[in-house]
Short mmCIF file of C-alpha atoms in Angstrom, two decimals:
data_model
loop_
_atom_site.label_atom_id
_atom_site.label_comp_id
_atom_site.label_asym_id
_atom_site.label_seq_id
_atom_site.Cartn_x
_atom_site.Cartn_y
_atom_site.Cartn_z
CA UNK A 28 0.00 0.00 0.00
CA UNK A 29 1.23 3.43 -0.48
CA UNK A 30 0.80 6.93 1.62
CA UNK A 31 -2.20 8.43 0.56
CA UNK A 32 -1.45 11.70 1.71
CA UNK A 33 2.11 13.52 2.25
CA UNK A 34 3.16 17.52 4.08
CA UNK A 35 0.15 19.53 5.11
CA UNK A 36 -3.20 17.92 5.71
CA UNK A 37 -5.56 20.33 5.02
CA UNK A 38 -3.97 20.76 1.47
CA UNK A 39 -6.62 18.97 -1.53
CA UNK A 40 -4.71 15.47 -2.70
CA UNK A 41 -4.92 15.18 -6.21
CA UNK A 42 -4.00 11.95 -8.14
CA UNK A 43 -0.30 12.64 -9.85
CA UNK A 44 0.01 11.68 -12.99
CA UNK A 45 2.46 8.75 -12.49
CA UNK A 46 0.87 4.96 -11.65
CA UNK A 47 1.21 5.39 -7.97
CA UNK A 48 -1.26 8.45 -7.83
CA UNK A 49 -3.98 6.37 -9.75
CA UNK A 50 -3.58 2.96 -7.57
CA UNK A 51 -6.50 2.59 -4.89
CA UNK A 52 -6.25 3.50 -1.72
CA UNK A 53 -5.72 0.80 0.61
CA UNK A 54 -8.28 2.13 3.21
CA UNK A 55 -10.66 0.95 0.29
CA UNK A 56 -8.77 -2.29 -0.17
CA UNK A 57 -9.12 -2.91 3.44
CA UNK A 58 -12.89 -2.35 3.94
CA UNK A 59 -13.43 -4.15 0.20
CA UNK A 60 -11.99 -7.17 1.81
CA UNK A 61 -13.81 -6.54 5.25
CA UNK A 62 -17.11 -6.73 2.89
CA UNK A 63 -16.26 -9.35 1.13
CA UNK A 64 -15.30 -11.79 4.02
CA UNK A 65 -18.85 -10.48 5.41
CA UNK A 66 -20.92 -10.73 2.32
CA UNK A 67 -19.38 -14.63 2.74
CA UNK A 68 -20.84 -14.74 6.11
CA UNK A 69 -24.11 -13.22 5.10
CA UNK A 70 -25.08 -15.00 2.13
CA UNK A 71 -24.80 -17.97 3.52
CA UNK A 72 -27.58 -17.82 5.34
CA UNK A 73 -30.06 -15.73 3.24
CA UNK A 74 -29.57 -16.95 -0.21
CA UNK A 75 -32.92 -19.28 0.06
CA UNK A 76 -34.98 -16.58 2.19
CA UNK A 77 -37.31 -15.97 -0.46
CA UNK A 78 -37.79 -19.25 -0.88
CA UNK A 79 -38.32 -20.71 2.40
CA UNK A 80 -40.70 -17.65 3.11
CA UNK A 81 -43.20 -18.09 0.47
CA UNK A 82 -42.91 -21.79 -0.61
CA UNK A 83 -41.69 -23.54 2.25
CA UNK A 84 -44.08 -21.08 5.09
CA UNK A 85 -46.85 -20.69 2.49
CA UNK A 86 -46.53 -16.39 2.94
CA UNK A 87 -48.67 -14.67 0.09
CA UNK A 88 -46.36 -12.38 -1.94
CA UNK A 89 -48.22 -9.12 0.30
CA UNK A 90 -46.73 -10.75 3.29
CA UNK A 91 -43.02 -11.87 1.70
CA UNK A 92 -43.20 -8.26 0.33
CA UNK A 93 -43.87 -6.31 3.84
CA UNK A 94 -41.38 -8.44 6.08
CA UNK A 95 -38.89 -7.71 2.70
CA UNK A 96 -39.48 -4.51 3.12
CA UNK A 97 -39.59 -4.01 7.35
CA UNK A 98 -36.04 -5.84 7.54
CA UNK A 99 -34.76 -3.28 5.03
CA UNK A 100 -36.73 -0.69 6.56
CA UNK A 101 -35.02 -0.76 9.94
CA UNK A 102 -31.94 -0.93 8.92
CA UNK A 103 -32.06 2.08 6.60
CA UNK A 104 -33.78 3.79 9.54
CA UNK A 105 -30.65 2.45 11.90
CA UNK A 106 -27.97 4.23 9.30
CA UNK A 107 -29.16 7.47 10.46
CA UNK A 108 -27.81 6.61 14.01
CA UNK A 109 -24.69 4.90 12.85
CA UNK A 110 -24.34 7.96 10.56
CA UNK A 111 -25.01 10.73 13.17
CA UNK A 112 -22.46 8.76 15.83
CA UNK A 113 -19.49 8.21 13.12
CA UNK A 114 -19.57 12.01 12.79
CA UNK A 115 -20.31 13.27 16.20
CA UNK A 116 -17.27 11.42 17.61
CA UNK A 117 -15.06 11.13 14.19
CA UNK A 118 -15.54 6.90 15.22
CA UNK A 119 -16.16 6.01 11.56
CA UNK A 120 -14.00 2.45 11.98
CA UNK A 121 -15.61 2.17 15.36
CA UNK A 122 -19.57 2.56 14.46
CA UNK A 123 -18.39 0.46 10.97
CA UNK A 124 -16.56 -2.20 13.49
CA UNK A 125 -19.96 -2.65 15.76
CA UNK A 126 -21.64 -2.81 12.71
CA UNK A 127 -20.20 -5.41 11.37
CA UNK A 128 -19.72 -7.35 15.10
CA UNK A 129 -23.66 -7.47 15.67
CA UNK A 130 -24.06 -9.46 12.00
CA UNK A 131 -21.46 -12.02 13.01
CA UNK A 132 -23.41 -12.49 16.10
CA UNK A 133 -26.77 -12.66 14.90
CA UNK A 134 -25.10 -16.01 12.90
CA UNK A 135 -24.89 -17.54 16.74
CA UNK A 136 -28.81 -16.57 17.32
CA UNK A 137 -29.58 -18.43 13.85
CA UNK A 138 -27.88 -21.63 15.49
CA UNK A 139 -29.78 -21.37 19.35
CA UNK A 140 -33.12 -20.33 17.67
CA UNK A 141 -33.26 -23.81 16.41
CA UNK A 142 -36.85 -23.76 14.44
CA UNK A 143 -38.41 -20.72 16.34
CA UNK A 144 -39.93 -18.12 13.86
CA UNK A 145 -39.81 -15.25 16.41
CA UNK A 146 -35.86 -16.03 17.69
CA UNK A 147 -35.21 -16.75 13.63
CA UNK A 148 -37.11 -13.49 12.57
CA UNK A 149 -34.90 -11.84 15.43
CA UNK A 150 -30.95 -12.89 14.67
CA UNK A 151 -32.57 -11.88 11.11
CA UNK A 152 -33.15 -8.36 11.92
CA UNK A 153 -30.38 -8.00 14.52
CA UNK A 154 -28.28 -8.74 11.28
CA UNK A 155 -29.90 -5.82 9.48
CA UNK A 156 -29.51 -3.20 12.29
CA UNK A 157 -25.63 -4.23 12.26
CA UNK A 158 -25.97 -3.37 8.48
CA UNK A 159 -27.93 -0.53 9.25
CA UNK A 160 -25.23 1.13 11.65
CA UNK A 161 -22.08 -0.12 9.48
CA UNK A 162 -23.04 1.51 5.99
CA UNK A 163 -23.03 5.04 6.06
CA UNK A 164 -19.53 5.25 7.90
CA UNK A 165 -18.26 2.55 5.78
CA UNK A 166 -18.53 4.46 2.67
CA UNK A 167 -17.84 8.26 4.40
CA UNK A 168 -14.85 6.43 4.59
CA UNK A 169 -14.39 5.29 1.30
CA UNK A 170 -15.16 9.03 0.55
CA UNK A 171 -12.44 10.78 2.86
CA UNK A 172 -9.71 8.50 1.70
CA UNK A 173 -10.18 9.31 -1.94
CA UNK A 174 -9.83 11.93 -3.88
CA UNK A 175 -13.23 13.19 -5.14
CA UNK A 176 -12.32 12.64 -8.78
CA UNK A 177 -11.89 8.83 -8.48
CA UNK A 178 -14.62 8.27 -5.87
CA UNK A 179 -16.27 6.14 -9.20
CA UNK A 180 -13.51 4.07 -8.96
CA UNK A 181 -12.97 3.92 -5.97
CA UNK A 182 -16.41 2.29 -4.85
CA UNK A 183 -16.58 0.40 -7.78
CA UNK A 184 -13.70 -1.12 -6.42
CA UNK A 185 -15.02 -1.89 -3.42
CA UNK A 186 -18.46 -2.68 -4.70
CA UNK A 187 -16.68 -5.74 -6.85
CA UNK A 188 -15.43 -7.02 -3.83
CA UNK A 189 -18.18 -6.65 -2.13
CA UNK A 190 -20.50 -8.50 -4.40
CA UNK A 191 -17.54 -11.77 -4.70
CA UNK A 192 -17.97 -12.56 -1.30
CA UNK A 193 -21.90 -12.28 -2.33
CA UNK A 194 -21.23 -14.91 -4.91
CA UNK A 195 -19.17 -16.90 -2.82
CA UNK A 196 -21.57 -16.87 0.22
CA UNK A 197 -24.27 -19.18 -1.53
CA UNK A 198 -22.06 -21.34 -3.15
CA UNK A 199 -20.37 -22.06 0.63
CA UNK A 200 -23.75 -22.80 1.71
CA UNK A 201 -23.99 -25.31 -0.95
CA UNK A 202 -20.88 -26.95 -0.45
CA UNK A 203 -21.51 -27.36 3.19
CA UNK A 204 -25.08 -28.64 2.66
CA UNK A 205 -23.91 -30.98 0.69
CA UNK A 206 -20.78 -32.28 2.51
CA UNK A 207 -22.91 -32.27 5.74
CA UNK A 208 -26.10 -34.14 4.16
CA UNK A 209 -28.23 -30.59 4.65
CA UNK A 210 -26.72 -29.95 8.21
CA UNK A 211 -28.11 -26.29 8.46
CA UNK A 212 -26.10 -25.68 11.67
CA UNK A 213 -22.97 -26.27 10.12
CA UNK A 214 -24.03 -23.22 8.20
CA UNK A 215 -24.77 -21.29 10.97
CA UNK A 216 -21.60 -22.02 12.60
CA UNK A 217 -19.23 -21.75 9.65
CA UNK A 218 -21.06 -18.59 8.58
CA UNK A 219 -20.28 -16.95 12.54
CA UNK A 220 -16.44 -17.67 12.42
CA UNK A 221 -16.42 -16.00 8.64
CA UNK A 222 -17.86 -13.21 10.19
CA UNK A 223 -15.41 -12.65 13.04
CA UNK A 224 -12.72 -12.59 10.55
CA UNK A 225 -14.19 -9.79 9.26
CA UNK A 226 -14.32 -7.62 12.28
CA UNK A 227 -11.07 -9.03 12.75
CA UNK A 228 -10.16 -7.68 9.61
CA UNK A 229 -11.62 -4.58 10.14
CA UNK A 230 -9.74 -3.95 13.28
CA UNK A 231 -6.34 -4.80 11.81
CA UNK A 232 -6.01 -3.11 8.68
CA UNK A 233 -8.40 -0.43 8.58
CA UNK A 234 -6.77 2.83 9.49
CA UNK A 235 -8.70 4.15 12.26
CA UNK A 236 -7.00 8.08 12.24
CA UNK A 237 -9.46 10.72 10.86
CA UNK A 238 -8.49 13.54 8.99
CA UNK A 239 -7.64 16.85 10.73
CA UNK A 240 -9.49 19.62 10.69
CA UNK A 241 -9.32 22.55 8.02
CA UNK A 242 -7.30 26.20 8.39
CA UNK A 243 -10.93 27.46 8.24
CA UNK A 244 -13.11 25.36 9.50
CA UNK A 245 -16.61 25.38 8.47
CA UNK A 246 -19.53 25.06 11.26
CA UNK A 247 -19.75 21.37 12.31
CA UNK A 248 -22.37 19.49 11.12
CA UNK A 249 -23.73 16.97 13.60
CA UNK A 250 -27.01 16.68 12.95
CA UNK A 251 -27.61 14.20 10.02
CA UNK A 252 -30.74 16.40 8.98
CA UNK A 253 -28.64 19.50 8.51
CA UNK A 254 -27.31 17.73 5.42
CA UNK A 255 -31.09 18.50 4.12
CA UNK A 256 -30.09 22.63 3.80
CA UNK A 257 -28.13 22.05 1.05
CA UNK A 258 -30.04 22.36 -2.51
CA UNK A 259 -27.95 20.33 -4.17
CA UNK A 260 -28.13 17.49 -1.75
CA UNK A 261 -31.93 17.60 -1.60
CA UNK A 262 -32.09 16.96 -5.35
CA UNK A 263 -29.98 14.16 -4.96
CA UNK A 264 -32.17 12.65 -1.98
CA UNK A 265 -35.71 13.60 -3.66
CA UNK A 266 -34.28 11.80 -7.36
CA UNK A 267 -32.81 8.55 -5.48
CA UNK A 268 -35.72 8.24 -3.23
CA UNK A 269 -38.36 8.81 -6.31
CA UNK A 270 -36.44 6.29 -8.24
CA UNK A 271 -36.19 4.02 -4.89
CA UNK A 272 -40.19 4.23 -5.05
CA UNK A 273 -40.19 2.24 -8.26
CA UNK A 274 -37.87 -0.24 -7.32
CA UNK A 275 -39.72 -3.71 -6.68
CA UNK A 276 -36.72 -5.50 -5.27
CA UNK A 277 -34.87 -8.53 -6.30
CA UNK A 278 -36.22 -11.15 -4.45
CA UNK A 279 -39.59 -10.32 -6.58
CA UNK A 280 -37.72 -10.30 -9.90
CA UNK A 281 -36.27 -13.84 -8.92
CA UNK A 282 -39.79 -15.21 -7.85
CA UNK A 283 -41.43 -13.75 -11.01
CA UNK A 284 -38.72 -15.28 -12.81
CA UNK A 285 -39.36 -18.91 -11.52
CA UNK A 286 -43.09 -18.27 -12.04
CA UNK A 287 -42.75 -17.64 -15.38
CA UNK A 288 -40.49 -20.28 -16.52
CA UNK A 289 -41.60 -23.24 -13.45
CA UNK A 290 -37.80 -23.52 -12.50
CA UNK A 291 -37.17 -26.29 -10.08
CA UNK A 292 -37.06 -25.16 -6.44
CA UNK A 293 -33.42 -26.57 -6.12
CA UNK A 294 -32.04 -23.87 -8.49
CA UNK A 295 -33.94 -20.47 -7.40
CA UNK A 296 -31.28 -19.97 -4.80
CA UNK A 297 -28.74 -19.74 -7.67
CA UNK A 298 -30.71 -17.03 -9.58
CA UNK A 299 -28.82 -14.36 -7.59
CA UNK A 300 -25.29 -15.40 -8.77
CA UNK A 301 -26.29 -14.43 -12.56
CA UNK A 302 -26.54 -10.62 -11.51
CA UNK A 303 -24.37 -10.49 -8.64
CA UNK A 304 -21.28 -11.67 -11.70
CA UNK A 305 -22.57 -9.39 -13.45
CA UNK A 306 -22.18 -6.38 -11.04
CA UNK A 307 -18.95 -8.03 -10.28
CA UNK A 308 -17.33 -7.61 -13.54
CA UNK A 309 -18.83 -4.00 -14.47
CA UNK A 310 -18.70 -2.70 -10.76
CA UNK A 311 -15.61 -1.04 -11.39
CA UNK A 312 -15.57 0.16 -15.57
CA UNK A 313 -19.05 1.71 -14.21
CA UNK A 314 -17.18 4.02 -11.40
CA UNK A 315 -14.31 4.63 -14.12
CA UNK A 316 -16.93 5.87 -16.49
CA UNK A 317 -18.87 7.51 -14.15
CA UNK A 318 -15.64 9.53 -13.03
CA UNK A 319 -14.77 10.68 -16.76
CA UNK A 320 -18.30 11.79 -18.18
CA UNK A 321 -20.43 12.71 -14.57
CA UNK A 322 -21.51 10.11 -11.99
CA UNK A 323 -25.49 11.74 -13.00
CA UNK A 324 -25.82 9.75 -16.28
CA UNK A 325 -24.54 6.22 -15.38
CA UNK A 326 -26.95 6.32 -12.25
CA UNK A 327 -30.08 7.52 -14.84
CA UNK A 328 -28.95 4.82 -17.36
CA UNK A 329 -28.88 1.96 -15.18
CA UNK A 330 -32.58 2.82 -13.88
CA UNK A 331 -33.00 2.65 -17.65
CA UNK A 332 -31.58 -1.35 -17.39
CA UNK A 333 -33.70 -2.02 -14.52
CA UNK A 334 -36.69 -0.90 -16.67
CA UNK A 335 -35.22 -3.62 -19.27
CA UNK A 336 -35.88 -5.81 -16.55
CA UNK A 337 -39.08 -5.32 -16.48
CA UNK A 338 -40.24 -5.43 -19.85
CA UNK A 339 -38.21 -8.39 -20.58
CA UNK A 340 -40.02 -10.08 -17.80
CA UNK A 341 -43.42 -9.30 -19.34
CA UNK A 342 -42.49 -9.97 -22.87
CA UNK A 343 -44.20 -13.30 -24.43
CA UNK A 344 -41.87 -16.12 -23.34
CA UNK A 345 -40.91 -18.14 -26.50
CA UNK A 346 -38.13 -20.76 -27.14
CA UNK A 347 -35.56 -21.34 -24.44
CA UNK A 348 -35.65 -20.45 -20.43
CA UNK A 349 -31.82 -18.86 -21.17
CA UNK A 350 -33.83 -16.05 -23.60
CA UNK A 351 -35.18 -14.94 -20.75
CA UNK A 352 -33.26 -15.52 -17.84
CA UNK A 353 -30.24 -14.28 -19.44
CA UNK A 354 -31.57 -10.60 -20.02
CA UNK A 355 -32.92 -10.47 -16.92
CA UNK A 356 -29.62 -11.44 -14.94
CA UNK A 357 -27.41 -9.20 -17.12
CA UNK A 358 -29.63 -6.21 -16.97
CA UNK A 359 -30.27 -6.48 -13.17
CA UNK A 360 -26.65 -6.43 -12.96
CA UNK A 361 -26.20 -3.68 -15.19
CA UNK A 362 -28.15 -1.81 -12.70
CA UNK A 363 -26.57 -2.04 -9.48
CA UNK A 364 -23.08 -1.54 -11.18
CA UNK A 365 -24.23 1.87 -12.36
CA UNK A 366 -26.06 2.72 -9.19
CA UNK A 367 -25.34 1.72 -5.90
CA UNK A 368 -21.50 2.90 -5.64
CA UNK A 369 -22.30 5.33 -8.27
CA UNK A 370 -24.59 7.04 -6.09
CA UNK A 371 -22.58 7.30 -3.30
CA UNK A 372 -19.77 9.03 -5.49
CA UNK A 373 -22.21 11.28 -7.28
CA UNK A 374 -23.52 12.78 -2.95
CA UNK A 375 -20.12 12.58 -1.54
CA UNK A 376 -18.50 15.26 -2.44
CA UNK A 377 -21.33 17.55 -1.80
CA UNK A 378 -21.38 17.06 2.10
CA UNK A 379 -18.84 18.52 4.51
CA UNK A 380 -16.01 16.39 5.82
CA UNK A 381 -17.58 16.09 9.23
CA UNK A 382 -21.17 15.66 8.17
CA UNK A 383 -20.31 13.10 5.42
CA UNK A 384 -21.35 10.09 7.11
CA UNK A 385 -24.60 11.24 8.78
CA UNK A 386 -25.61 13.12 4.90
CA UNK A 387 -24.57 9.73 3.28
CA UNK A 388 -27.16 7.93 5.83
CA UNK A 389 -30.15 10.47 5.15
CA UNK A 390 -29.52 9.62 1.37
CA UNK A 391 -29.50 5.52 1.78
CA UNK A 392 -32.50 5.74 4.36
CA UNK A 393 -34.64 7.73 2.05
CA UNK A 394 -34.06 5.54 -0.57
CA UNK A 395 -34.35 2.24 1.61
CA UNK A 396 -37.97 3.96 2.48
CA UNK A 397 -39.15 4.63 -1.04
CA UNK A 398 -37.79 0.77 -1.90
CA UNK A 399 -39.87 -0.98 1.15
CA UNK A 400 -43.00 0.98 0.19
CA UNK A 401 -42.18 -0.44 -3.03
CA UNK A 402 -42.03 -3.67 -2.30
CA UNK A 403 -45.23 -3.88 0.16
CA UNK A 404 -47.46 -1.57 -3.24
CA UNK A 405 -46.35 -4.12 -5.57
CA UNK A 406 -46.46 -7.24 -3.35
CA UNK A 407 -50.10 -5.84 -2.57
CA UNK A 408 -50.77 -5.48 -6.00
CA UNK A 409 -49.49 -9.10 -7.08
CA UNK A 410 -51.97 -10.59 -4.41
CA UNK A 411 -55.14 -8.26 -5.63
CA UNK A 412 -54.45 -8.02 -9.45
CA UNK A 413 -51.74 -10.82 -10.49
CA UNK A 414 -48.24 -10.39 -11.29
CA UNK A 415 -48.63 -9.50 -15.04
CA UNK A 416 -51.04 -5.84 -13.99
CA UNK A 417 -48.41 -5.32 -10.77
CA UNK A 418 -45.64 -5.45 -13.22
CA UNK A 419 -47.11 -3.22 -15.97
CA UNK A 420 -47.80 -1.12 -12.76
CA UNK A 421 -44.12 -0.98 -11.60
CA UNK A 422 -43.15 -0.38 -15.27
CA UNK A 423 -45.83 2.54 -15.63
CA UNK A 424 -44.35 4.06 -12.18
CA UNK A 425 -40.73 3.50 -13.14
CA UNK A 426 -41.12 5.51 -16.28
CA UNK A 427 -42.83 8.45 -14.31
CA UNK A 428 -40.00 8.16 -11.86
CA UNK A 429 -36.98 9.06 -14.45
CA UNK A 430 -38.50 11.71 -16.38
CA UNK A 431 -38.34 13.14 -12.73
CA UNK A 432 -34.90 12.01 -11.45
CA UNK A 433 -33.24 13.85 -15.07
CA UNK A 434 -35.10 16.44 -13.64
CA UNK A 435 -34.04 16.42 -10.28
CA UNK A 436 -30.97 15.63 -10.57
CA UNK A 437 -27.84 18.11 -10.29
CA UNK A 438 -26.35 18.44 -13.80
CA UNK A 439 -22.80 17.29 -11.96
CA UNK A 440 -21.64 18.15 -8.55
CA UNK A 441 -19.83 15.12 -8.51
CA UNK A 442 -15.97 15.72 -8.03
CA UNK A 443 -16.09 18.83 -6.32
CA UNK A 444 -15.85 19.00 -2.56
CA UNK A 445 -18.78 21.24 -0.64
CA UNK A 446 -18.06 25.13 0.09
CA UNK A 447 -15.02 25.89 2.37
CA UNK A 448 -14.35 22.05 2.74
CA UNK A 449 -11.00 20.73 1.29
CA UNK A 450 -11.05 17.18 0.36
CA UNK A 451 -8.69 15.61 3.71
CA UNK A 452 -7.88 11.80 3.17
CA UNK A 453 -7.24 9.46 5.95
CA UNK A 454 -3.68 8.31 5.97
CA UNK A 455 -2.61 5.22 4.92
CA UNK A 456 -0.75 2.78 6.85
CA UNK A 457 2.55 1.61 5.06
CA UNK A 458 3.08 -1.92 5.02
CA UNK A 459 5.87 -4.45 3.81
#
């Protein structure tokens, strides 16, 4: 790894022309392998959640679509406390490191639960409040140890590695199902030591020093709300949270997708490893993109694959399952590469250093919001009108929703760091 930031810290670090200027920085190496030994961990366990909740408990899609929703619900509503605490104390590794402790332990409460629902439906949610509290000052830290005009990069980058360990998770699972003749708390088990590494990870070789103040330091910003006064972050919020609000969630794509083509139960758990390669090998020419022509485009475009995604699932199926399951895969991929880091680069730069992670937390809440009320409308509107009508329905709103993201949307603050705040970067531990 190399020093990301040399003489006086409050002067802007700008990548030299030379290699070692361009090369990551290894604060984003660190936390891309801290998510990637924790996506492991995760996936394990929640790759056949959609399938054990409405085939194996019998829950209508309006019910599978609420409880989707709540579990994502709390934690985006839990980010705004991680985010406000990361700030308040400058503890970004610390929030990120409890974080990521309580999902390792929630793996023990899937083992002592045995077949209880309510201590189940518990280590499940205690897993999404430690995902709740970790995200926001994860990627304000992705944010302060880059330089604004590589921030694409930079969480494409970590959003590859991120989404390996997501294809590696399931496949674990398998592996261990299989050795184990279905022994699901070998699972449990294997998937809790996975996830101490990561904290252990975290701990080790995540630099922990924030960056110093400014000459001219501008008023604090504590409050995660206060990141709502600025105009350009409000259009940012209102367009992700719009778009959010047509968003019907991928555990509905994959069930519509075994509806339509009567897949055998034994693969549906492998329909998220199709998109999640995908996102894996565009994650990071997205963020390079994004970088050179605006970070406002790429996230607009990939709505536009996601609205592939829906018309290919309604178009007349003909011929081969792969005509159909292909598209759909690719495309879904398509769309987080473009979006989820890409969004995160496009608001960055617009918050203050010491607001960043608590703005960065209103943003993902708001658009965790508009997503569960998306999945409970169109879950409610599978169960009243069929999924053909919900899906026109989702396609109708998804339409409305990016004429008015390219309206909302900044033309491109992205790159620029907010008034009277110089880009700092956390420094970089050398190692051999």
């Amino acid at each position: 790894m190399y020093l990301a930031t040399t003489g006086r810290r409050d002067t802007p670090v700008r990548p030299r022309s030379g290699g070692a200027g361009r090369r990551v920085p290894g604060t984003v190496l660190a936390l891309g392998t801290v998510s990637l030994v924790t996506d492991i961990s995760s996936e394990m366990v929640t790759a056949v959640l959609p399938l054990y909740l409405v085939l194996g408990l019998g829950l209508s899609p309006l019910q599978f679509g609420f409880l989707d929703g709540l579990f994502n619900g709390v934690a985006a509503v839990v980010r705004l406390v991680g985010g406000y605490a990361a700030d308040r104390g400058r503890g970004h590794k610390r929030v990120a490191g409890l974080g990521y402790a309580l999902s390792a332990l929630s793996r023990l409460g899937l083992l002592l639960a045995g077949g209880a629902t309510p201590q189940i439906a518990a280590a499940l949610a205690t897993d999404r409040v430690g995902k709740g509290i970790r995200t926001a000052p994860r990627d304000a830290l992705i944010t302060l140890s880059s330089p604004p005009e590589t921030l694409g990069r930079s969480f494409g980058v970590h959003r590859a590695m991120d989404t390996t360990g997501a294809l590696l998770g399931p496949l674990a699972a398998f592996a261990l199902l299989w050795a184990t003749a279905d022994a699901y708390d070998a699972v449990f088990v294997v998937s809790f030591c996975v996830g101490l590494l990561g904290v252990l990870l975290l701990v080790l070789y995540v630099p922990g020093q924030q960056p110093a103040p400014p000459v001219r330091p501008a008023p604090r910003r504590r409050k995660p709300f206060q990141a709502l006064r600025d105009p350009a972050f409000r259009r940012i919020l209102a367009a992700a949270s719009l778009l959010g609000a047509a968003t019907i969630g991928d555990a509905f794509v994959y069930l519509l997708l075994q509806d339509r083509l009567d897949l055998p139960v034994s693969w549906f758990p492998l329909l998220p490893l199709g998109a999640a390669a995908c996102y894996l090998l565009l994650a990071i020419p997205a963020g390079r993109i994004a970088d050179r022509v605006g970070r406002r485009l790429p996230f607009l475009y990939g709505h536009l694959a996601l609205l592939g995604v829906y018309a290919t699932l309604l178009a007349p199926l003909g011929g081969p399952a792969l005509l159909l399951l292909v598209p759909v895969l690719v495309l879904l991929g398509v769309f987080y590469a473009t979006t989820d880091g890409v969004l995160m680069a496009l608001a960055g730069p617009v918050l203050p250093i010491d607001g960043r992670a608590g703005g960065l937390a209103v943003l993902q809440t708001g658009q965790a919001l508009a997503r569960l009320l998306a999945a409970a409308g169109f879950g409610a509107a599978w169960t009243l009108w069929g999924p053909g009508p919900a899906l026109w329905a989702a396609l109708s709103a998804l339409l409305a929703a990016l004429a008015g993201g390219w309206a909302l949307l900044p033309r491109d603050p992205s790159g620029t760091p907010a008034p009277g705040q110089p880009q700092a970067q956390i420094p970089e531990r050398r190692t051999a």
